Amino acid sequence: MSTTDTTVLVHEGTFAVLGADGGLTGRRGSSPDGLFRRDARHLSRYELTVDGAAPQVLVPLREEDGGATCVLAPAGTRDTPPAHTVVRDLAVVSGALVERVRLVNNGPGARTARLALLVDADFADQFELRSDHRVYAKDDARRTVRAEADGLRWTYTRGTWDSATTLTASPAPAAVEEAGTTARRLLWDLDLPALGSAEVLLRVEARAHGAAEPAPGTDPTDIAARAHADADADTDARSLPVPPQAPPGLAEACRRGLDDLDRLRVTAHGPAGEELSVPAAGVPWFLTLFGRDSLLTSFFVLPYRPATAAATLRALAALQGIAYDAERGEEPGRIVHEVRHGELAHFRQVPYGRYYGSVDATPLFLALLGAYTETTGDPGPARELERHARAAVDWMHGDGGLDAHGYLVYRPDPDGLVNQNWKDSAGAICFRDGTQAEGPVAVVEAQGYAYDALLRTARLAREHWDDPAYATRLEETATALRARFARDFWLADEDFPALALDGKGRQVDGLASDAGHLLWSGILDEDRARRVGSRLLEPDFFTGWAVRTLAAGQPAHHPLSYHRGSAWPHDNAVIALGLARYGMEEAVRTLTAALAETAAHHGGRLPEVLAGYDRSLHTRPVPYPHACSPQAWAAATPLALLTSLRTVGEGTAGTRG
């Protein structure tokens, strides 16, 4: 089953990936299905039959206004049409999947239909479901299932870990049959009056280890309506300042993006233990707090939803590194990359329970703190988080590498992430021929983030911390970094920045979209910035839909590579903000129109990543096979595009934001 045959429902840390018929088959690999909470699959099979056969799909499951509906019917012919129709309404609320199954009798005579539902809960950790086929030892794990008066209860225990899944039904099933180790088949004999109907209400609760109680509710229509109303209240897309000359589709993409961001919220906690609502990175793999993703998402929505930035900053400050832990990559002052709550993280079989393998989250944290203060005029977070900001600056100078190497650097982590910038797949930071750069690696965009972070933090020190001497030192560091960068990173033959410097100080000569981030941070002088901006709109970079991660024509390029030829909307959003900063209005409008059209081809929702094929190949953007959707920084991209248009339209180019 392809990802285009699935529907994703998500709400406050819980999501379901469902098939066209509303069911689940226990699929693994790059596109697993199931009901998930806190990195675990709490429902793996959910297969409906009527009178012993799976009904055919008449209307495939589609998400709309917070819920999803599909219409099914048994096989029939022209002379013998189906005796009944099945309507499935589903919705997800925090901690639960709810469904109404309605059987409609199409005939003039009363009849009885046997409804059966095959169900199971495998409690698989998401890292087990991925397609790398790695096996994790779980010698003391135990899974059980027992029938209850109105359904089933599965449990999973392993040492200090325990979780459960419950299924309740109204009416209660007439019988329960064994269908495997923990799989069960629930049976109902439903009496259907002539031209009438009967229904079953189902509620599946994911009682994840350490999670709050699931939210109440059994009616999917009511739950979907409440979720949609909550999203509408927060979204308020009608008040967005979309200019009349904005490209078609941008306003709808902004509305859809804000709606998705509402659904992607997860609970986190601040330095004082206060509960916060922050953007998770995306589904299916990343419904949790990610430093870089949450920071860039917050940057993109800052002019429209500054509270998102304030919450993200507080949540990341609470998780800031305080000690050295080589397995996690933790270092004092370093901002966390990823937080996981699953079983394998709990037992440290994967390092991602609290993982710090990111070279850019720390400068982005500082830059967002400064940008929030400048945008809102609210000094509260800057004063509250001064200690955290100073620790982040110390990390950049020390363990981050500024003092020892002159640049922010990372060392590949063989047990975690080989690359620790946003292009974090193996081989992504490469020479033109595809050779991976070896560390310590100074990737290009992180130097721009560091420059911006130093200047913004200097302004905080001068205006809000009453420490002008510290501000001056930071400004001097930024000035020296900018001068070194101009000397060391510029590829004279290409008139373009290198992707990185490797551990030997060699220029990594792959031509990559990361250079566009330098316009956003302002580390380039105006002449070079404009040349880079123009270069990114040339055909080897620009597909007509978006800017590629790696320019075509290089041996390393591949249009279906995750980071070496694909095109990422959020990457393009940063580029658009940079183009706007330097007043490159025509380029901003070209890029914004292309991405707005791309969004329109996806129902207003930009995916995480697109294939890097040229527009001439097909009339629609070609999807990347395993893209996450919805995904936070893709959802926030239309808001960044809107800001870019407003910047060039209002003549405010040259400002940092």
XYZ file of C-alpha atoms in Angstrom:
657
model
C 0.000 0.000 0.000
C 1.412 3.383 -0.943
C 1.291 6.409 1.306
C -1.240 7.953 -1.087
C -3.675 5.182 -0.055
C -3.476 6.141 3.606
C -5.080 8.821 5.745
C -3.408 10.315 8.793
C -5.441 11.585 11.741
C -3.468 13.366 14.452
C -4.319 15.184 17.653
C -2.092 16.260 20.550
C 0.497 13.519 20.498
C -1.653 10.671 19.133
C -2.003 9.696 15.504
C -3.485 6.970 13.341
C -2.361 5.950 9.866
C -5.365 4.230 8.274
C -5.985 2.476 4.979
C -8.512 3.466 2.336
C -11.071 1.169 3.988
C -10.445 2.627 7.467
C -8.504 -0.436 8.568
C -5.063 -1.490 9.759
C -3.021 -4.476 8.630
C 0.076 -4.390 10.856
C 2.251 -2.992 8.073
C 5.903 -2.310 8.898
C 8.739 -0.646 6.972
C 8.876 2.891 5.598
C 5.108 3.522 5.830
C 3.654 1.591 8.792
C -0.006 1.796 9.699
C -1.474 1.772 13.188
C -2.568 3.840 16.156
C 0.479 5.465 17.755
C 1.215 7.294 20.977
C 4.569 8.146 22.520
C 6.553 6.257 19.860
C 4.621 2.983 20.240
C 2.017 1.293 18.047
C -0.956 0.603 20.286
C -3.223 -0.870 17.615
C -1.676 -2.871 14.782
C -4.623 -4.707 13.216
C -8.143 -3.419 12.687
C -9.773 -5.391 9.883
C -13.508 -5.323 9.260
C -15.586 -7.933 7.483
C -19.326 -8.305 6.966
C -20.834 -11.748 6.477
C -17.356 -13.217 6.212
C -15.939 -10.955 3.496
C -14.093 -7.653 3.400
C -16.325 -5.036 1.749
C -15.059 -3.114 -1.258
C -14.180 0.562 -1.094
C -16.723 2.859 -2.761
C -15.415 6.096 -1.249
C -11.886 5.851 0.207
C -11.157 7.245 3.639
C -10.376 10.956 3.525
C -9.637 13.422 6.292
C -11.924 16.436 6.544
C -12.531 18.876 9.373
C -10.752 16.763 11.964
C -12.325 13.398 11.170
C -12.463 10.920 8.301
C -15.164 8.902 6.545
C -15.207 6.070 4.032
C -18.039 4.176 2.344
C -17.820 0.433 1.683
C -20.083 -2.253 0.237
C -19.890 -5.998 -0.402
C -19.296 -7.183 -3.928
C -22.357 -7.055 -6.166
C -23.438 -7.126 -9.783
C -25.787 -5.100 -11.949
C -28.470 -7.700 -11.385
C -27.653 -8.348 -7.729
C -26.553 -5.084 -6.120
C -25.038 -5.085 -2.615
C -27.505 -5.845 0.133
C -26.028 -3.241 2.454
C -23.611 -0.328 2.665
C -21.002 0.279 5.370
C -20.185 3.817 6.495
C -17.155 4.252 8.755
C -16.632 7.554 10.610
C -13.323 7.845 12.506
C -11.567 10.471 14.581
C -8.519 10.705 16.825
C -8.457 12.481 20.156
C -5.496 12.649 22.514
C -4.850 9.040 23.495
C -7.683 7.389 21.570
C -9.186 6.374 18.237
C -12.985 6.430 18.042
C -15.230 5.063 15.332
C -18.856 4.676 14.347
C -19.527 1.708 12.035
C -22.951 2.032 10.444
C -24.542 -0.694 8.308
C -27.342 0.524 6.054
C -29.824 -1.977 4.665
C -30.350 -1.244 0.973
C -33.329 -3.588 0.610
C -37.061 -3.537 1.450
C -36.837 -6.538 3.775
C -35.358 -6.855 7.252
C -32.153 -8.844 7.514
C -29.324 -9.726 9.891
C -25.670 -9.014 9.097
C -22.662 -10.451 10.902
C -20.081 -7.769 11.544
C -16.582 -8.961 12.499
C -13.545 -6.938 13.535
C -10.093 -8.549 13.726
C -7.930 -6.577 16.157
C -4.460 -6.775 17.702
C -1.942 -4.580 19.518
C 1.739 -5.370 18.940
C 3.160 -2.425 20.973
C 6.031 -2.132 18.490
C 8.424 0.748 19.056
C 8.675 3.007 16.026
C 12.380 2.257 15.704
C 11.490 -1.426 15.299
C 9.052 -0.645 12.505
C 11.543 1.163 10.307
C 12.860 -0.591 7.262
C 16.427 -1.221 8.499
C 15.364 -4.631 9.958
C 17.376 -4.164 13.129
C 16.377 -6.514 15.960
C 16.331 -5.229 19.550
C 16.629 -7.629 22.488
C 13.488 -7.821 24.643
C 14.015 -11.026 26.600
C 11.730 -10.124 29.514
C 8.887 -8.574 27.500
C 5.375 -9.974 27.937
C 2.203 -9.289 25.928
C -1.244 -10.363 27.105
C -4.859 -9.935 26.063
C -8.091 -10.598 27.895
C -11.752 -10.222 27.032
C -13.815 -7.804 29.066
C -17.564 -7.222 29.260
C -17.558 -4.626 26.488
C -14.358 -5.362 24.596
C -10.688 -6.230 25.072
C -7.630 -5.178 27.033
C -4.047 -5.800 25.898
C -1.070 -5.234 28.184
C 2.645 -5.020 27.519
C 5.216 -5.204 30.290
C 8.983 -5.292 30.330
C 10.916 -4.563 33.492
C 10.036 -1.029 34.559
C 7.927 -0.483 31.434
C 4.190 -1.056 31.211
C 1.555 0.027 28.726
C -1.887 -1.068 27.634
C -4.484 -0.787 24.896
C -8.199 -1.071 25.563
C -11.031 -1.490 23.094
C -14.612 -0.860 24.185
C -17.688 -1.328 22.041
C -21.330 -0.324 22.246
C -23.181 -2.580 21.867
C -20.798 -5.134 23.342
C -19.746 -7.899 20.937
C -21.836 -11.074 20.960
C -18.703 -13.219 20.881
C -14.906 -13.016 20.883
C -12.771 -15.529 18.973
C -9.040 -16.195 19.134
C -7.277 -15.245 15.901
C -3.590 -15.494 16.851
C -1.305 -15.004 19.841
C -2.982 -11.781 20.974
C -5.217 -11.157 17.963
C -8.948 -11.466 18.529
C -12.035 -11.342 16.343
C -15.059 -9.472 17.742
C -18.460 -10.505 16.404
C -21.833 -8.770 16.263
C -25.110 -9.957 14.734
C -26.797 -6.727 13.710
C -30.516 -6.615 12.941
C -31.154 -4.262 10.024
C -34.754 -3.150 9.530
C -36.014 -2.650 5.989
C -34.205 0.345 4.496
C -32.886 0.973 8.003
C -29.530 0.817 9.730
C -27.649 -0.311 12.811
C -24.375 0.933 14.267
C -21.525 0.028 16.554
C -19.487 2.613 18.458
C -15.835 1.722 19.088
C -13.190 3.391 21.215
C -9.537 2.288 21.293
C -7.427 3.844 24.050
C -3.627 3.988 23.843
C -2.529 3.879 27.463
C 1.123 4.602 26.865
C 3.815 4.323 29.524
C 4.079 7.645 31.362
C 1.275 9.289 29.394
C -1.710 11.221 30.676
C -5.185 9.716 30.659
C -6.754 9.622 27.187
C -9.208 12.423 26.461
C -12.902 11.483 26.756
C -15.407 10.957 23.967
C -17.027 8.141 22.009
C -18.747 9.914 19.116
C -16.327 10.542 16.221
C -18.490 13.304 14.775
C -18.496 15.250 18.037
C -14.777 14.698 18.585
C -13.899 15.810 15.057
C -16.131 18.873 15.415
C -14.493 19.825 18.724
C -10.999 19.370 17.313
C -11.888 21.407 14.253
C -13.436 24.156 16.364
C -10.348 24.284 18.597
C -8.121 24.501 15.524
C -10.263 27.229 13.991
C -10.134 29.231 17.212
C -6.341 29.115 17.215
C -5.854 29.426 13.480
C -7.850 32.570 12.714
C -6.481 32.437 9.177
C -8.993 35.073 8.067
C -7.011 37.713 9.947
C -3.736 36.908 8.181
C -2.414 39.898 6.231
C -2.343 38.166 2.827
C -1.660 40.870 0.216
C -3.974 41.091 -2.814
C -1.098 40.265 -5.162
C -0.263 37.016 -3.354
C -0.186 33.997 -5.673
C -3.297 31.800 -5.895
C -3.310 29.112 -3.253
C -1.100 30.860 -0.702
C -3.949 31.932 1.575
C -5.396 28.409 1.606
C -1.931 26.933 2.243
C -1.527 29.297 5.210
C -4.913 28.234 6.585
C -4.153 24.552 6.125
C -0.682 24.977 7.588
C -1.969 26.624 10.737
C -4.624 23.937 11.065
C -1.967 21.222 10.806
C 0.222 22.983 13.363
C -2.707 22.925 15.789
C -2.999 19.169 15.357
C 0.751 18.613 15.696
C 0.970 20.173 19.137
C 2.443 18.062 21.925
C 2.843 18.716 25.625
C 6.224 19.740 27.011
C 7.417 21.424 30.196
C 9.378 24.575 30.889
C 12.245 25.312 33.301
C 9.846 25.691 36.253
C 7.872 22.581 35.333
C 5.094 24.584 33.701
C 3.071 22.751 31.055
C 3.571 23.998 27.505
C 2.129 23.248 24.084
C 4.822 23.069 21.402
C 5.006 21.987 17.746
C 6.108 18.406 17.178
C 8.129 17.730 14.039
C 5.619 15.544 12.144
C 4.095 12.144 11.480
C 4.600 9.275 11.249
C 8.161 9.248 12.570
C 8.591 12.491 14.476
C 5.563 13.318 16.634
C 7.752 14.704 19.391
C 9.790 17.767 20.252
C 12.733 18.296 17.869
C 15.055 21.196 18.566
C 15.806 22.324 15.030
C 12.355 21.587 13.620
C 10.478 23.272 16.443
C 12.781 26.309 16.320
C 12.466 26.856 12.575
C 8.719 26.259 12.727
C 8.504 28.879 15.470
C 10.576 31.296 13.379
C 8.233 30.875 10.418
C 5.073 31.608 12.416
C 6.623 34.228 14.703
C 4.875 37.275 13.163
C 1.494 35.549 13.459
C 1.794 33.261 16.499
C 4.545 34.545 18.786
C 3.296 32.372 21.660
C 4.574 29.322 19.761
C 8.106 30.706 19.880
C 7.879 31.550 23.585
C 6.716 28.015 24.416
C 9.376 26.391 22.239
C 12.143 28.452 23.835
C 11.040 27.555 27.351
C 10.674 23.859 26.523
C 14.147 23.670 24.979
C 15.699 25.654 27.824
C 14.346 23.052 30.250
C 16.118 20.301 28.311
C 19.391 22.159 27.709
C 22.496 20.074 28.335
C 24.016 20.342 31.811
C 26.599 17.547 31.806
C 28.688 15.368 29.493
C 27.065 12.179 28.218
C 28.827 10.823 25.135
C 26.056 8.371 24.276
C 23.466 11.125 24.088
C 25.840 13.780 22.748
C 24.948 15.929 25.738
C 27.278 18.822 26.581
C 26.721 21.761 28.933
C 24.758 24.501 27.195
C 23.888 22.434 24.125
C 20.269 22.527 22.960
C 18.583 19.179 22.566
C 18.002 17.735 19.109
C 15.342 15.122 19.807
C 13.241 13.809 22.685
C 11.726 10.319 22.619
C 9.355 8.561 25.011
C 9.294 5.028 23.617
C 10.384 1.723 25.096
C 13.740 1.535 23.285
C 14.642 5.047 24.390
C 13.526 4.242 27.946
C 15.965 1.323 28.104
C 18.616 3.308 26.179
C 18.683 0.798 23.348
C 18.570 3.859 21.098
C 20.225 7.140 22.168
C 17.271 9.333 21.288
C 15.449 9.533 24.627
C 17.178 12.873 24.972
C 19.652 13.250 22.124
C 21.815 16.307 21.484
C 23.346 15.479 18.091
C 22.698 18.810 16.402
C 25.193 21.516 15.475
C 22.528 24.111 14.696
C 19.819 23.890 17.366
C 21.919 25.906 19.819
C 22.530 28.963 17.589
C 18.930 28.778 16.352
C 17.748 28.860 19.972
C 19.691 32.068 20.531
C 18.543 33.579 17.249
C 14.882 32.828 18.016
C 15.174 34.292 21.505
C 16.467 37.510 19.979
C 13.929 37.505 17.157
C 11.034 36.950 19.565
C 12.136 39.902 21.672
C 12.577 42.166 18.639
C 9.289 41.136 17.038
C 7.041 41.308 20.099
C 8.769 43.872 22.303
C 8.274 41.398 25.163
C 11.532 41.058 27.159
C 10.111 38.384 29.465
C 11.620 35.268 27.870
C 14.963 37.017 27.266
C 15.255 37.924 30.936
C 13.886 34.619 32.163
C 16.233 32.596 29.948
C 19.369 34.742 30.258
C 21.230 31.974 32.076
C 20.297 29.494 29.352
C 21.304 31.896 26.587
C 24.722 32.541 28.130
C 25.247 28.786 28.500
C 24.367 28.347 24.818
C 26.930 30.988 23.832
C 29.520 29.232 26.000
C 28.757 25.966 24.196
C 29.294 27.607 20.797
C 32.686 28.893 21.914
C 33.760 25.682 23.614
C 32.363 22.308 22.650
C 30.698 23.808 19.569
C 34.129 24.604 18.152
C 34.222 28.361 17.582
C 37.346 28.896 19.678
C 39.263 25.760 18.646
C 38.249 25.562 14.978
C 37.009 29.055 14.152
C 33.619 27.583 13.216
C 30.795 25.537 14.641
C 31.663 21.908 13.922
C 30.277 18.453 14.543
C 31.852 15.032 14.633
C 29.931 12.150 13.072
C 28.244 9.977 15.684
C 28.507 6.307 14.597
C 25.716 5.299 16.987
C 23.502 8.295 16.225
C 23.629 10.838 13.422
C 26.547 10.929 11.029
C 25.532 14.407 9.903
C 24.219 16.846 12.492
C 22.798 19.705 10.465
C 19.316 19.662 8.933
C 20.578 17.379 6.164
C 21.232 14.612 8.630
C 21.146 11.524 6.403
C 24.339 9.607 5.750
C 26.202 11.016 2.743
C 24.275 14.289 2.662
C 27.292 16.536 3.335
C 29.359 15.548 0.363
C 31.813 16.618 -2.279
C 30.592 16.918 -5.876
C 31.525 13.291 -6.501
C 29.372 12.123 -3.576
C 32.163 11.452 -1.067
C 30.959 12.119 2.475
C 32.876 14.830 4.323
C 34.774 13.539 7.353
C 34.840 15.438 10.601
C 35.074 17.607 12.399
C 32.729 19.124 9.796
C 31.918 22.843 9.609
C 28.696 22.920 7.587
C 27.963 26.184 5.829
C 24.526 27.222 7.122
C 25.472 26.663 10.774
C 28.088 29.426 10.466
C 25.389 31.824 9.341
C 23.178 30.788 12.250
C 26.096 31.359 14.630
C 26.717 34.828 13.197
C 23.059 35.757 13.573
C 22.900 34.269 17.080
C 25.904 36.288 18.247
C 24.476 39.574 16.981
C 21.000 38.994 18.356
C 22.352 37.894 21.718
C 24.589 40.948 21.832
C 21.495 43.101 21.436
C 19.799 41.260 24.298
C 22.867 41.780 26.484
C 22.968 45.488 25.748
C 19.236 46.227 25.961
C 17.906 43.732 28.522
C 20.775 42.249 30.560
C 22.623 45.498 31.288
C 25.902 43.986 30.108
C 27.364 46.149 27.317
C 30.832 44.642 27.704
C 29.463 41.159 26.956
C 27.546 42.596 23.999
C 30.708 44.115 22.585
C 32.597 40.811 22.870
C 29.829 38.987 21.027
C 29.761 41.606 18.261
C 33.535 41.360 17.858
C 33.276 37.565 17.646
C 30.567 37.882 14.984
C 32.627 40.328 12.938
C 35.663 38.044 13.009
C 33.530 35.012 12.093
C 32.090 36.844 9.092
C 35.545 37.773 7.821
C 36.899 34.220 8.201
C 33.838 32.796 6.542
C 34.189 35.031 3.483
C 37.792 33.909 3.108
C 37.436 30.172 3.763
C 34.083 29.100 2.327
C 33.891 30.905 -1.015
C 34.442 28.671 -4.068
C 36.121 31.095 -6.472
C 35.602 28.930 -9.558
C 31.897 28.468 -8.830
C 31.265 31.937 -7.373
C 29.292 30.141 -4.675
C 29.817 28.979 -1.085
C 31.159 25.520 -0.279
C 28.759 23.156 1.432
C 31.201 22.670 4.315
C 34.814 22.521 5.412
C 35.939 19.013 6.298
C 38.223 17.980 9.134
C 41.298 18.826 7.054
C 40.000 22.293 6.242
C 39.183 21.386 2.643
C 36.243 23.003 0.925
C 33.453 20.454 0.421
C 32.555 21.508 -3.089
C 29.023 20.155 -3.486
C 26.723 22.954 -4.694
C 23.814 22.859 -2.271
C 20.746 24.786 -1.186
C 22.279 25.385 2.249
C 23.887 28.476 0.736
C 20.457 30.099 0.636
C 20.334 30.046 4.435
C 23.264 32.468 4.435
C 21.010 35.159 3.007
C 18.584 34.685 5.900
C 21.319 34.965 8.524
C 23.063 37.906 6.853
C 26.608 36.574 7.011
C 27.232 37.329 3.307
C 27.892 40.821 2.015
C 25.177 42.200 -0.224
C 26.946 41.581 -3.524
C 27.663 37.920 -2.823
C 24.233 37.409 -1.288
C 22.522 38.620 -4.444
C 24.699 36.412 -6.625
C 23.875 33.383 -4.485
C 20.176 34.249 -4.548
C 20.169 34.512 -8.333
C 22.137 31.279 -8.686
C 19.549 29.335 -6.675
C 16.883 30.233 -9.248
C 18.935 28.813 -12.131
C 17.564 25.592 -13.726
C 20.081 23.224 -12.131
C 18.806 24.292 -8.699
C 15.215 25.401 -9.338
C 12.858 22.689 -10.586
C 9.981 25.052 -11.297
C 8.320 23.776 -8.122
C 11.096 24.414 -5.582
C 14.863 24.707 -5.098
C 16.697 21.370 -5.001
C 18.869 20.395 -2.057
C 21.755 19.661 -4.435
C 22.122 21.167 -7.887
C 21.527 18.835 -10.816
C 24.477 17.901 -13.027
C 26.738 16.893 -10.153
C 27.679 13.206 -9.816
C 26.208 13.172 -6.293
C 22.798 14.401 -7.429
C 19.745 12.134 -7.496
C 16.153 13.455 -7.693
C 14.905 10.808 -5.251
C 17.734 11.136 -2.751
C 16.529 12.317 0.650
C 19.024 15.193 0.841
C 21.015 15.058 -2.418
C 18.598 16.257 -5.062
C 15.128 16.332 -3.507
C 13.409 19.633 -2.689
C 12.244 20.552 0.819
C 9.595 23.259 1.319
C 11.055 24.464 4.627
C 14.493 24.827 3.004
C 12.836 26.974 0.373
C 11.082 29.004 3.069
C 14.441 29.939 4.587
C 15.714 30.820 1.112
C 12.647 32.991 0.470
C 13.159 34.863 3.735
C 16.777 35.423 2.728
C 15.862 36.655 -0.737
C 13.405 39.064 0.852
C 16.041 40.334 3.244
C 18.107 41.503 0.281
C 15.110 42.960 -1.567
C 15.151 40.386 -4.385
C 11.457 40.856 -5.132
C 11.251 39.016 -8.446
C 12.996 35.961 -7.011
C 10.713 36.003 -3.955
C 7.617 36.113 -6.135
C 8.888 33.326 -8.394
C 9.658 31.014 -5.507
C 6.478 31.836 -3.589
C 4.252 31.262 -6.623
C 5.908 27.903 -7.308
C 5.456 26.681 -3.737
C 1.881 27.954 -3.529
C 1.073 25.979 -6.673
C 2.846 22.953 -5.214
C 0.671 23.236 -2.116
C -2.471 23.478 -4.246
C -1.528 20.174 -5.912
C -1.476 18.631 -2.408
C -4.814 19.961 -1.195
C -3.166 23.003 0.370
C -0.790 20.892 2.482
C 2.901 21.034 1.610
C 4.635 17.696 2.241
C 7.912 17.358 4.081
C 9.880 16.767 0.876
C 9.350 16.508 -2.894
C 11.198 14.583 -5.550
C 13.667 16.836 -7.335
C 12.352 16.350 -10.876
C 12.087 19.296 -13.219
C 8.654 20.766 -13.879
C 8.980 19.814 -17.545
C 8.763 16.119 -16.585
C 5.211 16.207 -15.276
C 2.311 18.614 -14.867
C 2.299 17.990 -11.121
C 5.152 17.903 -8.592
C 6.380 14.332 -8.212
C 6.028 13.149 -4.593
C 8.910 11.808 -2.564
C 7.994 8.219 -1.648
C 8.366 8.407 2.132
C 7.590 12.033 2.944
C 6.087 12.872 6.334
C 2.747 14.637 6.147
C 1.614 16.637 8.003
C 5.003 17.938 9.021
C 5.538 21.051 11.116
C 8.096 23.095 9.238
C 6.399 22.269 5.930
C 3.078 23.353 7.469
C 4.687 26.608 8.608
C 6.368 27.261 5.235
C 3.410 29.187 3.725
C 3.599 31.608 6.668
C 7.292 32.237 5.944
C 6.420 32.799 2.281
C 3.764 35.280 3.344
C 6.336 37.124 5.458
C 8.721 37.193 2.491
C 6.070 38.739 0.262
C 5.181 41.307 2.888
C 8.850 42.186 3.359
C 9.471 42.972 -0.311
C 6.023 44.521 -0.718
C 6.406 46.853 2.239
C 9.981 47.790 1.471
C 11.375 46.419 4.744
C 14.217 44.439 3.138
C 17.472 44.515 5.047
C 15.882 43.715 8.403
C 16.548 40.520 10.326
C 13.470 38.395 10.988
